[in-house]
Coordinates of C-alpha atoms and ligand atoms in Angstrom, one line a residue:
X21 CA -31.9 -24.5 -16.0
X22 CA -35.6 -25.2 -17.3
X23 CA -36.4 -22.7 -15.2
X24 CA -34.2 -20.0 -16.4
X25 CA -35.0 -20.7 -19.9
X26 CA -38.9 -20.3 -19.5
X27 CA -38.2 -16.8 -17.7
X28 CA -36.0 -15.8 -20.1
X29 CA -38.3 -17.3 -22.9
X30 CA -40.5 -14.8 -21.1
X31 CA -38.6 -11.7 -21.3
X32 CA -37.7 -12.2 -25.0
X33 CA -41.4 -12.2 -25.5
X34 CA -41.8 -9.4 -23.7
X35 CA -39.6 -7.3 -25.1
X36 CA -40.7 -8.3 -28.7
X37 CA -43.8 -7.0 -27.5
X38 CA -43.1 -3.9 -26.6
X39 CA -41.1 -3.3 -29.5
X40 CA -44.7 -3.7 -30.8
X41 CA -46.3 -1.5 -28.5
X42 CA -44.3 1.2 -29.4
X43 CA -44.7 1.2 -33.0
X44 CA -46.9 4.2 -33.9
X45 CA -47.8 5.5 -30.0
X46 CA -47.2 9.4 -29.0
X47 CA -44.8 9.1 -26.2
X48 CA -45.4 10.5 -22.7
X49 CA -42.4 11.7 -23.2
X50 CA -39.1 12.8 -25.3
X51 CA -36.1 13.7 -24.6
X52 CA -31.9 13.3 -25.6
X53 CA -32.0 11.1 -22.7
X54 CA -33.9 8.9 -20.1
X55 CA -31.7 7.7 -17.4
X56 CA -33.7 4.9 -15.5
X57 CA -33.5 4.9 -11.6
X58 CA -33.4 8.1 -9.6
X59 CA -31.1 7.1 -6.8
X60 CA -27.7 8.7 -6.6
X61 CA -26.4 7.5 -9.7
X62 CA -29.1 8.0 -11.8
X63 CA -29.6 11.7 -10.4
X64 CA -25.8 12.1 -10.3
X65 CA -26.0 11.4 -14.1
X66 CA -28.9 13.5 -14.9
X67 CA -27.1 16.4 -13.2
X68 CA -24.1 16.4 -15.4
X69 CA -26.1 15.9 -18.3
X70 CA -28.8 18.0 -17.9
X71 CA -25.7 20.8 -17.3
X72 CA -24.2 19.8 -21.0
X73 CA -27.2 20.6 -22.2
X74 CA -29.2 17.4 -22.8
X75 CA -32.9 17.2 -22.2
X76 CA -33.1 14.1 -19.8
X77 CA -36.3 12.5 -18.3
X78 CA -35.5 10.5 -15.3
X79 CA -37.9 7.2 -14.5
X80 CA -38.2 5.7 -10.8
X81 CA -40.2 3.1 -10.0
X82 CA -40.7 4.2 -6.6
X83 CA -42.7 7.5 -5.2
X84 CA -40.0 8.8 -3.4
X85 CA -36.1 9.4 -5.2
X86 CA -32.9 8.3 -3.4
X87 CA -33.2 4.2 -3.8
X88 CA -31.2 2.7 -1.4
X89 CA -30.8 5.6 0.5
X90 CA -34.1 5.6 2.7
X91 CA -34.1 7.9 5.9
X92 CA -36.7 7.4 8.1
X93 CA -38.0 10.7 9.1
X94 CA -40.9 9.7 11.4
X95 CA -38.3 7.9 14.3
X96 CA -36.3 10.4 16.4
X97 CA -33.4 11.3 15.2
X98 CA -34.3 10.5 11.4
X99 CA -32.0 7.4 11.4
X100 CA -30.8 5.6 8.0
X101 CA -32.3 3.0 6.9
X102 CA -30.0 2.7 3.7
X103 CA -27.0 4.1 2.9
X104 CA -25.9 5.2 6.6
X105 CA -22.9 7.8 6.8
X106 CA -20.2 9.1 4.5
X107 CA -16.3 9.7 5.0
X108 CA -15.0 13.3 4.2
X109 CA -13.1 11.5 1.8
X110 CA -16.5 10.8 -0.7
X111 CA -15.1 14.1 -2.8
X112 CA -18.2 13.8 -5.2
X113 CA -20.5 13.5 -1.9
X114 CA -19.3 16.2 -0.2
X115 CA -19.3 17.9 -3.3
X116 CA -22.9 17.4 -4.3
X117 CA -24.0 18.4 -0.7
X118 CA -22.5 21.6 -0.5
X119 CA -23.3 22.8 -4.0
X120 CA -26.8 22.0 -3.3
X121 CA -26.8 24.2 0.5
X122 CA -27.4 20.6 2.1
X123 CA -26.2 20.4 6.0
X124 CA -23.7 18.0 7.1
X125 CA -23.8 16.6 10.5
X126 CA -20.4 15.4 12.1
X127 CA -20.5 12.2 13.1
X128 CA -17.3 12.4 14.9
X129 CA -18.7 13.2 18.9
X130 CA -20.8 9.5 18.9
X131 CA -17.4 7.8 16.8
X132 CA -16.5 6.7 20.3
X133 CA -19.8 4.9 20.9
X134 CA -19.9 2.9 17.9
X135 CA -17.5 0.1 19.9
X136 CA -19.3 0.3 22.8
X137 CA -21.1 -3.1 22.6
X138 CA -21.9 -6.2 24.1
X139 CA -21.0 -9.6 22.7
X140 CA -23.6 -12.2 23.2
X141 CA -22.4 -15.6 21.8
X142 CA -24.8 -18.7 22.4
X143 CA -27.6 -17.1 24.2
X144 CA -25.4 -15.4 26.4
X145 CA -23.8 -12.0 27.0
X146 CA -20.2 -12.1 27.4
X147 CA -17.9 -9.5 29.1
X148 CA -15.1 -8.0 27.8
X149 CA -13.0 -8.9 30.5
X150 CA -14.5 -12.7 30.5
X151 CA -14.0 -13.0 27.0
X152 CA -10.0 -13.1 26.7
X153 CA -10.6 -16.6 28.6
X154 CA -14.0 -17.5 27.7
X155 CA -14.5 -21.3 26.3
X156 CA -16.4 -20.1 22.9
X157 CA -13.2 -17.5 22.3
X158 CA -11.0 -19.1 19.0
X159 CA -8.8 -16.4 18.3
X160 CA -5.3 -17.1 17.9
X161 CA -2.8 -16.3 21.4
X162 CA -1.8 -12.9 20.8
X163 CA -5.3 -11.8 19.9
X164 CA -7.6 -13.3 22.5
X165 CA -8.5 -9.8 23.7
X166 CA -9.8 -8.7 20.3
X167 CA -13.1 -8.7 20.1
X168 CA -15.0 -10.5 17.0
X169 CA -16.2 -7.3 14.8
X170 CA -12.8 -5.5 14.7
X171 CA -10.2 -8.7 14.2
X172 CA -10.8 -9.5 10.8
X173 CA -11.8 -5.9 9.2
X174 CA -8.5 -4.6 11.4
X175 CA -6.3 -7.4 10.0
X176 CA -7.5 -6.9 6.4
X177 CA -7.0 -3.4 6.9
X178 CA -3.4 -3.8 8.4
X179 CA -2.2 -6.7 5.3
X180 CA -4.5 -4.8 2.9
X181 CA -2.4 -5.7 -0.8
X182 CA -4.1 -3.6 -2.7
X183 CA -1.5 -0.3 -3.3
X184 CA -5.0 1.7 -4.4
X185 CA -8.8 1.1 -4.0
X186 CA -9.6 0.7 -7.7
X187 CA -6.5 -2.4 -7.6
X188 CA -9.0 -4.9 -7.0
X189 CA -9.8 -5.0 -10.7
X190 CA -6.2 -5.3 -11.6
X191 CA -5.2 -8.8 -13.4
X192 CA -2.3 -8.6 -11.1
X193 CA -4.5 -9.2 -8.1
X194 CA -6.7 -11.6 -9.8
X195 CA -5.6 -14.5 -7.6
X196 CA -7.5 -12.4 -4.8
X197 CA -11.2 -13.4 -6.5
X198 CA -11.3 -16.4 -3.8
X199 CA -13.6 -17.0 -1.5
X200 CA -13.1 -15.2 1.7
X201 CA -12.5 -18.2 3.6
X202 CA -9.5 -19.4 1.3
X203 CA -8.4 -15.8 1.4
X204 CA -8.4 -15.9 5.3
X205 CA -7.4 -19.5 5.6
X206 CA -4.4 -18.9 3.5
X207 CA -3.6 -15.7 5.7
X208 CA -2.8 -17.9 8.6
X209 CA -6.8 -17.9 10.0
X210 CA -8.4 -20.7 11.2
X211 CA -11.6 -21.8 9.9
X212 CA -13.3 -21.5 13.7
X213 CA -11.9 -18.0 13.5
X214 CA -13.8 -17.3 10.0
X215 CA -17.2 -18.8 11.2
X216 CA -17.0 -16.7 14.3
X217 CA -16.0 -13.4 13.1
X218 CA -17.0 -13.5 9.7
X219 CA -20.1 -15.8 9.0
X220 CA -21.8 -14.5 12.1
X221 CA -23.2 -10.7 10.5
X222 CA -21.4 -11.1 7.2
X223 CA -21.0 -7.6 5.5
X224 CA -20.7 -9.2 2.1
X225 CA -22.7 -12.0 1.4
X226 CA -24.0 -14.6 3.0
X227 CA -20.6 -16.1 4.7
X228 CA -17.5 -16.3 3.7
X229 CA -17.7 -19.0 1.7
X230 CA -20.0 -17.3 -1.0
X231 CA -18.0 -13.6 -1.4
X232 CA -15.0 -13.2 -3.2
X233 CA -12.2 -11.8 -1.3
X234 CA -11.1 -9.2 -3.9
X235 CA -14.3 -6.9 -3.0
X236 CA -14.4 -7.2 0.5
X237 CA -10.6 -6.2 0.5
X238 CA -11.2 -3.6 -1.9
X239 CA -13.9 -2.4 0.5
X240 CA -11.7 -2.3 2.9
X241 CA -8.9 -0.2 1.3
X242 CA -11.5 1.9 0.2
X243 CA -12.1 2.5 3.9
X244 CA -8.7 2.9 4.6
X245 CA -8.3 5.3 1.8
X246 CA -11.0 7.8 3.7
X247 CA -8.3 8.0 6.7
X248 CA -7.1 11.6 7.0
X249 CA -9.9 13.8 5.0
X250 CA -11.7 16.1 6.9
X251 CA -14.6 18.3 6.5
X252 CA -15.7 21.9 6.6
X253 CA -15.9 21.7 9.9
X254 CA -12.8 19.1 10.6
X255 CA -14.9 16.1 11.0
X256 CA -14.3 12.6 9.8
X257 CA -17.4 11.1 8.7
X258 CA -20.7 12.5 8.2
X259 CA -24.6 12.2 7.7
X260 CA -27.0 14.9 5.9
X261 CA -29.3 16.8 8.2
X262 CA -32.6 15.6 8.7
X263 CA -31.4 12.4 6.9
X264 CA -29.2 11.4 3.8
X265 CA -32.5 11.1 2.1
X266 CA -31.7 15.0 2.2
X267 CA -29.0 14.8 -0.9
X268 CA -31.2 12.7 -3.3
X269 CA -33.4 15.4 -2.8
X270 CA -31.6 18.8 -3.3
X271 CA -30.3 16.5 -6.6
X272 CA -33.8 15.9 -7.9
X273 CA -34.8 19.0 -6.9
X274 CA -32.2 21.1 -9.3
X275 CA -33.0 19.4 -12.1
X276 CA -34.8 21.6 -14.8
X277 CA -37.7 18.4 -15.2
X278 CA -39.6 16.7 -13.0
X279 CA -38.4 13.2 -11.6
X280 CA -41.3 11.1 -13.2
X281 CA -42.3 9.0 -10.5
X282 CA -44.0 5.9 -9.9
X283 CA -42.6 5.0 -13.5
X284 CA -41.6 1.4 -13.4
X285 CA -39.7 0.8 -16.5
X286 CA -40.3 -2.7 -17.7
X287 CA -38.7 -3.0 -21.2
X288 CA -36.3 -0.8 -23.1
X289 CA -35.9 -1.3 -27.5
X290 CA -33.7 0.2 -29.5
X291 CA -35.9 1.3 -32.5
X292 CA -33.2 1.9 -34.9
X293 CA -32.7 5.5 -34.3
X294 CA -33.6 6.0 -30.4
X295 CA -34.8 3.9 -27.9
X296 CA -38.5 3.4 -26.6
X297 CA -38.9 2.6 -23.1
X298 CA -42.0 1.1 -22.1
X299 CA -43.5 1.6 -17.9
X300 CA -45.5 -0.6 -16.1
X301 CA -48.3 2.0 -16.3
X302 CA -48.6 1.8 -19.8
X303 CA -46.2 5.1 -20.7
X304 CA -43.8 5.7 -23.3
X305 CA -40.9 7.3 -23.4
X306 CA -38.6 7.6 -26.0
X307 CA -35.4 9.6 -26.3
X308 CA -31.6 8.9 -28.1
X309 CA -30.0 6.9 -25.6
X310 CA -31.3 5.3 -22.4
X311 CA -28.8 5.1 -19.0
X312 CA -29.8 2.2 -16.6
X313 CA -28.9 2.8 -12.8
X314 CA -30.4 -0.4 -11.3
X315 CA -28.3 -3.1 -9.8
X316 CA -28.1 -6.7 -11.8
X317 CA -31.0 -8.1 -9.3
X318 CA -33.0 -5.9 -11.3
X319 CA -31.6 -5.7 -15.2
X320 CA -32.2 -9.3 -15.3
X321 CA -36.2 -8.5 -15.5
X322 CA -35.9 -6.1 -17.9
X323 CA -37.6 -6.9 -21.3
X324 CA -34.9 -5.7 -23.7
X325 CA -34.7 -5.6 -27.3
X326 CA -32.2 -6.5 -28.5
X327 CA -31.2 -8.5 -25.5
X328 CA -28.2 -8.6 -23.5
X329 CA -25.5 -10.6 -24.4
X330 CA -22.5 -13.1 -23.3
X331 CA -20.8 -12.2 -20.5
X332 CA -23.0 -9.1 -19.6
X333 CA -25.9 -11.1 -20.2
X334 CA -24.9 -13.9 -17.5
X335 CA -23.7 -11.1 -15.5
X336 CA -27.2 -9.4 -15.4
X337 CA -28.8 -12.7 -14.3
X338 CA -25.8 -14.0 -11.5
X339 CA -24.5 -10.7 -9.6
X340 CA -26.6 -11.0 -6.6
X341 CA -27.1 -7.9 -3.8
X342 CA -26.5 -8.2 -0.4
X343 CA -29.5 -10.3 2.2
X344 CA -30.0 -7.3 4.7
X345 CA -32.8 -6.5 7.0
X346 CA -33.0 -3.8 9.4
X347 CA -35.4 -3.5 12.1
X348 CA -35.8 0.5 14.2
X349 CA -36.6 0.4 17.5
X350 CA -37.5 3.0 20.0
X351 CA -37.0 2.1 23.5
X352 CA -39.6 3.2 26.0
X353 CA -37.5 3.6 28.9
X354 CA -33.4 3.4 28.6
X355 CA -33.3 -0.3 30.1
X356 CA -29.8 -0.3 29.4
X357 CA -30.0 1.7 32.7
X358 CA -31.4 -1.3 34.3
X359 CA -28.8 -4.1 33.4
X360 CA -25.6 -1.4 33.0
X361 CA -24.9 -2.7 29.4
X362 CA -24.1 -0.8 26.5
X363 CA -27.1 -0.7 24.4
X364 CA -25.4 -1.6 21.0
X365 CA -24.5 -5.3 20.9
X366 CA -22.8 -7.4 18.5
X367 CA -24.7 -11.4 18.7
X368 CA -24.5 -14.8 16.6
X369 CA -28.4 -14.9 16.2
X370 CA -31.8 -13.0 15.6
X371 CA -31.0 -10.0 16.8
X372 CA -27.9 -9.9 14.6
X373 CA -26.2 -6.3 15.6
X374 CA -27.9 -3.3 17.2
X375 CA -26.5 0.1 17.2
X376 CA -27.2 2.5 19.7
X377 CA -28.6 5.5 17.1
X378 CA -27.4 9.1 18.9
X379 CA -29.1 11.6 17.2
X380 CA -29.9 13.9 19.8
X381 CA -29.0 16.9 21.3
X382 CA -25.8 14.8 23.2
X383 CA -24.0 12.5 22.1
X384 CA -24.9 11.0 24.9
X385 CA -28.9 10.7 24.2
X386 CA -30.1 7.1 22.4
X387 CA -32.7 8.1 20.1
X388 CA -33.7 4.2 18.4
X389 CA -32.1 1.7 18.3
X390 CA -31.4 -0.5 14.2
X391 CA -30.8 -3.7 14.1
X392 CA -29.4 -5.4 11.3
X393 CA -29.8 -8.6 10.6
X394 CA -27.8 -10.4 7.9
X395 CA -26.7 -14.0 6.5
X396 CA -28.8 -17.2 6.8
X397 CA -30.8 -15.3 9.3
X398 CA -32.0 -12.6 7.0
X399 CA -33.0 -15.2 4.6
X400 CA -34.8 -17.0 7.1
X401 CA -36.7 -13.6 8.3
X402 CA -37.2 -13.1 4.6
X403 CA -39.6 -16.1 4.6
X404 CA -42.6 -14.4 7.2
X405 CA -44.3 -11.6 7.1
X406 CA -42.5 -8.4 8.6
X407 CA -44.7 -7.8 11.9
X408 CA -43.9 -12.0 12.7
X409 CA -40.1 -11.4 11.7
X410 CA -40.0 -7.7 13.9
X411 CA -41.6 -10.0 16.9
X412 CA -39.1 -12.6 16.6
X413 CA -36.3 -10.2 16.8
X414 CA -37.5 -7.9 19.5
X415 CA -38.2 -11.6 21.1
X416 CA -34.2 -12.5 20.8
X417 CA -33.1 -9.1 22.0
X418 CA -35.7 -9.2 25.2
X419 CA -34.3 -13.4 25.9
X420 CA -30.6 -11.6 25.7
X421 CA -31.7 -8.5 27.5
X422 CA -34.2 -9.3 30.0
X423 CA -33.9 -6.1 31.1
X424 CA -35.6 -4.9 27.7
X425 CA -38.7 -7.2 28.1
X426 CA -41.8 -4.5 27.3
X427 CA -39.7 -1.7 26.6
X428 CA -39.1 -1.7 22.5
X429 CA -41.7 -0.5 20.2
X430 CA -40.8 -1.6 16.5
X431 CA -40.8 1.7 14.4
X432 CA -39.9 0.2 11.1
X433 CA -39.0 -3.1 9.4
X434 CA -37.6 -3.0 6.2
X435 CA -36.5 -6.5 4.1
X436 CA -34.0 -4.8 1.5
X437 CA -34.1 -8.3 -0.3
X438 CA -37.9 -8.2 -0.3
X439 CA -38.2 -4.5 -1.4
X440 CA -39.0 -5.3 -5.0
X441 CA -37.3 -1.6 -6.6
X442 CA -33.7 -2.8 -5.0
X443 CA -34.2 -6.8 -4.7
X444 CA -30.9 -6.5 -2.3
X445 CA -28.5 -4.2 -1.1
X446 CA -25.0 -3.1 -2.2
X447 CA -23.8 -5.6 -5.0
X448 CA -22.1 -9.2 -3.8
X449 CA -19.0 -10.4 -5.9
X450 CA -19.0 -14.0 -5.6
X451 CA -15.8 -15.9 -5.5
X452 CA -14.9 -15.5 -9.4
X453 CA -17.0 -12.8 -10.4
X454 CA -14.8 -9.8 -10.2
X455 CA -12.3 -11.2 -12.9
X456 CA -15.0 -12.7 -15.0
X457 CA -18.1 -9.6 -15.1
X458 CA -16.0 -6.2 -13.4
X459 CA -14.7 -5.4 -17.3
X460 CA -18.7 -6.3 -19.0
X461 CA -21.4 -5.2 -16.1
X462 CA -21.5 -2.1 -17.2
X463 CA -20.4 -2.4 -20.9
X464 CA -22.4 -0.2 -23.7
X465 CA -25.3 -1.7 -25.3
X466 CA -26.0 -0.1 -28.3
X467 CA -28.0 3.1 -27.4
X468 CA -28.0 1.7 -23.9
X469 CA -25.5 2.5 -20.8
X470 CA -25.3 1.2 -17.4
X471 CA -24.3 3.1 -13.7
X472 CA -25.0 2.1 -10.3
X473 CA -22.9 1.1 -7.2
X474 CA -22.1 -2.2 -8.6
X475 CA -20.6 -0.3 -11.7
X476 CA -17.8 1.8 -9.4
X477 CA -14.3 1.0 -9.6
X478 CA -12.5 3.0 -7.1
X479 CA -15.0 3.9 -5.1
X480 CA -17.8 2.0 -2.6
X481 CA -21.3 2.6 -1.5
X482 CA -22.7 6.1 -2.3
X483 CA -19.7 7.3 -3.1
X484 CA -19.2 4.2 -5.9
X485 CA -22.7 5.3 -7.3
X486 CA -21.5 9.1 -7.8
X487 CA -19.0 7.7 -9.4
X488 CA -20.7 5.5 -12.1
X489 CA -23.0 8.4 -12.5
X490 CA -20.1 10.3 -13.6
X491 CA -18.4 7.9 -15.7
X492 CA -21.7 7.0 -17.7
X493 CA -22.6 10.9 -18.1
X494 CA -19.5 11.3 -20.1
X495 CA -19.8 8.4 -21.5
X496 CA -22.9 9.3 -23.5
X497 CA -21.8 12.9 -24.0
X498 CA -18.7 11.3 -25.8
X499 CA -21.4 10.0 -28.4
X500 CA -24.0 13.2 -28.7
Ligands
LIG9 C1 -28.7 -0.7 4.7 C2 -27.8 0.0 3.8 C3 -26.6 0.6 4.4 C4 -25.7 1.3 3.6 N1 -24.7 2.0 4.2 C5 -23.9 2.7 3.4 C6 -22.9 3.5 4.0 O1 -22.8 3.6 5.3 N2 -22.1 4.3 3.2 C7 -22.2 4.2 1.9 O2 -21.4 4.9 1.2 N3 -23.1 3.4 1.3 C8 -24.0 2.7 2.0 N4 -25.0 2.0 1.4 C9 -25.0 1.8 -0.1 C10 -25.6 3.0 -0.8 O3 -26.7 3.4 -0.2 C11 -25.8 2.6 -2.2 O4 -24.6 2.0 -2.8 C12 -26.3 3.7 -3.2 O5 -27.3 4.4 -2.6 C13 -26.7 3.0 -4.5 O6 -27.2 4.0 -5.4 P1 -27.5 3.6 -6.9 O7 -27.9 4.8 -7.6 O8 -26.5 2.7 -7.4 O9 -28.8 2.5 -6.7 P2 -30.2 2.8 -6.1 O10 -30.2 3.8 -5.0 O11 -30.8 1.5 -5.9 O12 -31.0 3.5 -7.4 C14 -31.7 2.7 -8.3 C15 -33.1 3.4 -8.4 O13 -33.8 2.7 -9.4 C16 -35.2 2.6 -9.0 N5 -35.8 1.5 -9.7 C17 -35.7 0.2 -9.4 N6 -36.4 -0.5 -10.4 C18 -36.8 0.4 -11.3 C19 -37.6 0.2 -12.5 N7 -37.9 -1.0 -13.0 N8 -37.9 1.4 -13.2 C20 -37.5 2.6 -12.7 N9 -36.8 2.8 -11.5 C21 -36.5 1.6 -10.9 C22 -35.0 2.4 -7.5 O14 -36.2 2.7 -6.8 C23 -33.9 3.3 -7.2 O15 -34.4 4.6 -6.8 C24 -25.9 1.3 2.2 C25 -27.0 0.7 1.6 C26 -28.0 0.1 2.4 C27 -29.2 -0.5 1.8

């Protein structure tokens, strides 16, 4: 608590000094609006600003746009190391990528693949036909067969209460803002059934203890809801040629000015009649209103005058984003040959889950190979420096596989909880939090407005941040 008072001691001060710093300075520059962050929310806004009208200046911290979307172009194949694939259902998405002559590529010839994977479960590699019997196997009787990845996300899909994606927020649903485990537990589950399938590669959160059940069940009807769109082209689900990176892109790329980048906005005062936002390189902008697209693990730093308040305020500081780490791998020889194993696996330690990337000319041609690595785990990779945590992993995958022993070359490491300009990935609703921040995280503050995944309220993932982008656009153009 002493703690959290000095730091936000600290900010106030901050933010009273740049308040001061602005006073009498030429700004960098003006505009109707600055919208701070150019990932897909903060470009998505910009867009449908810029097209009203408005003058808009758009500040990333980073040197590249897209945020959380991060395509790594140097690996064969140009696999994701962000924001992965899309449904044809994402309408904006879809929308955004053909207005801007981006390509689509169907992911529907490698769908088959993605459950084609080994379990390994205490060091070991366990067959699908030794698992229905296997001692470590806690599902209930009529589900023994079911493998750990697909029981709980079918179930939830199955039982799913929610009548439409954007139900979660519904008071009528509140009761559903318990933590997973309860959730599950209450459904029937054990708890041996929950650590297994849910607290070993937690999509949301750290286990299931710590995530509310209301998100990860509207994640899941959200997924449901994609079932039955297609494409152009009839497919399902979909990536961007040479890389989602690709969309960002063709976004920042029509706008009429120039994404400013390496503009890391520190503070943000409202002068009275506009607001002055003040970069870590000593810039100032100034404009009428200011839109924030960056998740809470990053509002809480910034230095802002006045200062967020009540429940926004304590939302700002307590909505965490998701522990994730991914490491790419590019196999020197297919040594999935060797052992006649699928080269996508699902496991309960370092190695977390691979996935087989098929980017090639065949479906059948593995390009790298991601693994993700999430949980406790994560955390605990979080701690060493990224070539140590990369050599520990590859070290888990070659003690599973020793088939793989000399044969993977780390391509790229990436910490998402480490990477200072996300702190995190997609946004994790405690147990509680949906009913207490959903209706304030992204409430007006004065001249300032908020977007960003974690603002969405139908919609999930890149699609969620279109969304917000959206919703804040009109927001401001209500008030212009
Ligand atoms: C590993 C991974 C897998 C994913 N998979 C999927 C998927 O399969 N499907 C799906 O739909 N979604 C997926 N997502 C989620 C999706 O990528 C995000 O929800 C979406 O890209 C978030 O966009 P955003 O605009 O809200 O935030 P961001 O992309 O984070 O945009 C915020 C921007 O602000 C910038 N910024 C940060 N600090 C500052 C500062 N102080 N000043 C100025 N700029 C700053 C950041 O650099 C960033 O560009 C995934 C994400 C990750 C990381």
């Amino acid at each position: 608590m002493a703690q959290l008072n000095r730091r936000e001691a600290l900010i106030r001060i901050g933010a009273a000094a740049a308040v001061l710093a602005g006073c009498g300075r030429r700004p960098t520059t003006q505009s109707d609006v600055i919208v701070i962050g150019g990932g897909l929310s903060g470009l998505q806004a910009a867009r449908l600003l810029e097209s009203e009208g408005l003058s808009v200046t758009v500040l990333e911290s980073r040197n590249r746009v897209g945020g959380r979307i991060l395509s790594y172009r140097h690996i064969p194949g140009s696999p994701e190391a962000g924001g992965t694939s899309f449904g044809a259902g994402y309408a904006r998405l879809m929308q955004v990528a053909q207005d801007l002559g981006v390509g689509l590529v169907n992911l529907d010839p490698i769908r088959n693949f993605f459950s084609q994977r080994e379990l390994a479960l205490g060091g070991r590699i366990i067959s699908a036909a030794e698992w229905p019997e296997h001692p470590l196997n806690v599902m209930p009787e009529p589900a023994r067969q079911a493998m750990p990845w697909g029981y709980l996300p079918m179930k939830m899909v199955m039982n799913n209460p929610y009548p439409a994606p954007s139900d979660w927020l519904s008071p009528d649903y509140a009761h559903l803002d318990v933590s997973m485990r309860e959730y599950l537990t209450g459904q029937g589950e054990t708890d041996a059934v929950v650590d297994l399938c849910y607290n070993n590669n937690p999509g949301w959160g750290n286990n299931a203890d710590e995530v509310s059940a209301a998100m990860v069940l509207f994640a899941m009807r959200f997924a449901a809801a994609q079932q039955g769109f297609t494409g152009p082209d009839g497919g399902s689900a979909y990536t961007a040629a040479n890389g989602n990176q690709s969309i960002p892109e063709a976004m920042a790329a029509s706008l009429k000015s120039e994404v400013q980048l390496e503009r890391r906005v520190t503070g943000v005062s409202d002068t009275g009649s506009g607001v002055d936002v003040h970069c870590a390189d000593g810039s100032l902008h100034r404009a009428g209103r200011a839109v924030c697209s960056l998740p809470c693990s990053l509002v809480r730093n910034l230095a802002m005058e006045p200062a967020l308040e009540g429940l926004q305020a304590e939302a700002a500081r307590s909505l965490d984003s998701q522990i994730l780490n991914q490491l790419h791998l590019i196999a020197k020889r297919p040594f999935w040959e060797d052992d006649g194993l699928s080269p996508s696996m699902w496991t309960d330690s370092l190695a977390g889950m691979i996935l087989a990337e098929r980017k090639g000319d065949t479906p059948e041609e593995v390009t790298s190979l991601t693994s993700w690595t999430r949980g406790p785990l994560a955390v605990e990779m979080d701690k060493l420096p990224d070539e140590e945590a990369a050599a520990r992993i590859v070290a888990d995958i070659e003690r599973l596989r020793p088939a793989a022993k000399g044969q993977l070359e780390v391509a790229a490491y990436h910490s998402w909880y480490n990477d200072p300009h996300a702190v995190g990935d997609w946004a994790v609703w405690q147990p509680g939090q949906v009913t207490r921040y959903a209706d304030h995280v992204a409430r007006q503050h004065g001249r300032v407005h908020f977007c960003g995944e974690h603002t969405a309220r139908a919609n999930r993932g890149m699609e969620g941040a279109l969304e917000s982008g959206d919703r804040v656009a009109f927001e401001v153009l209500d008030l212009v």
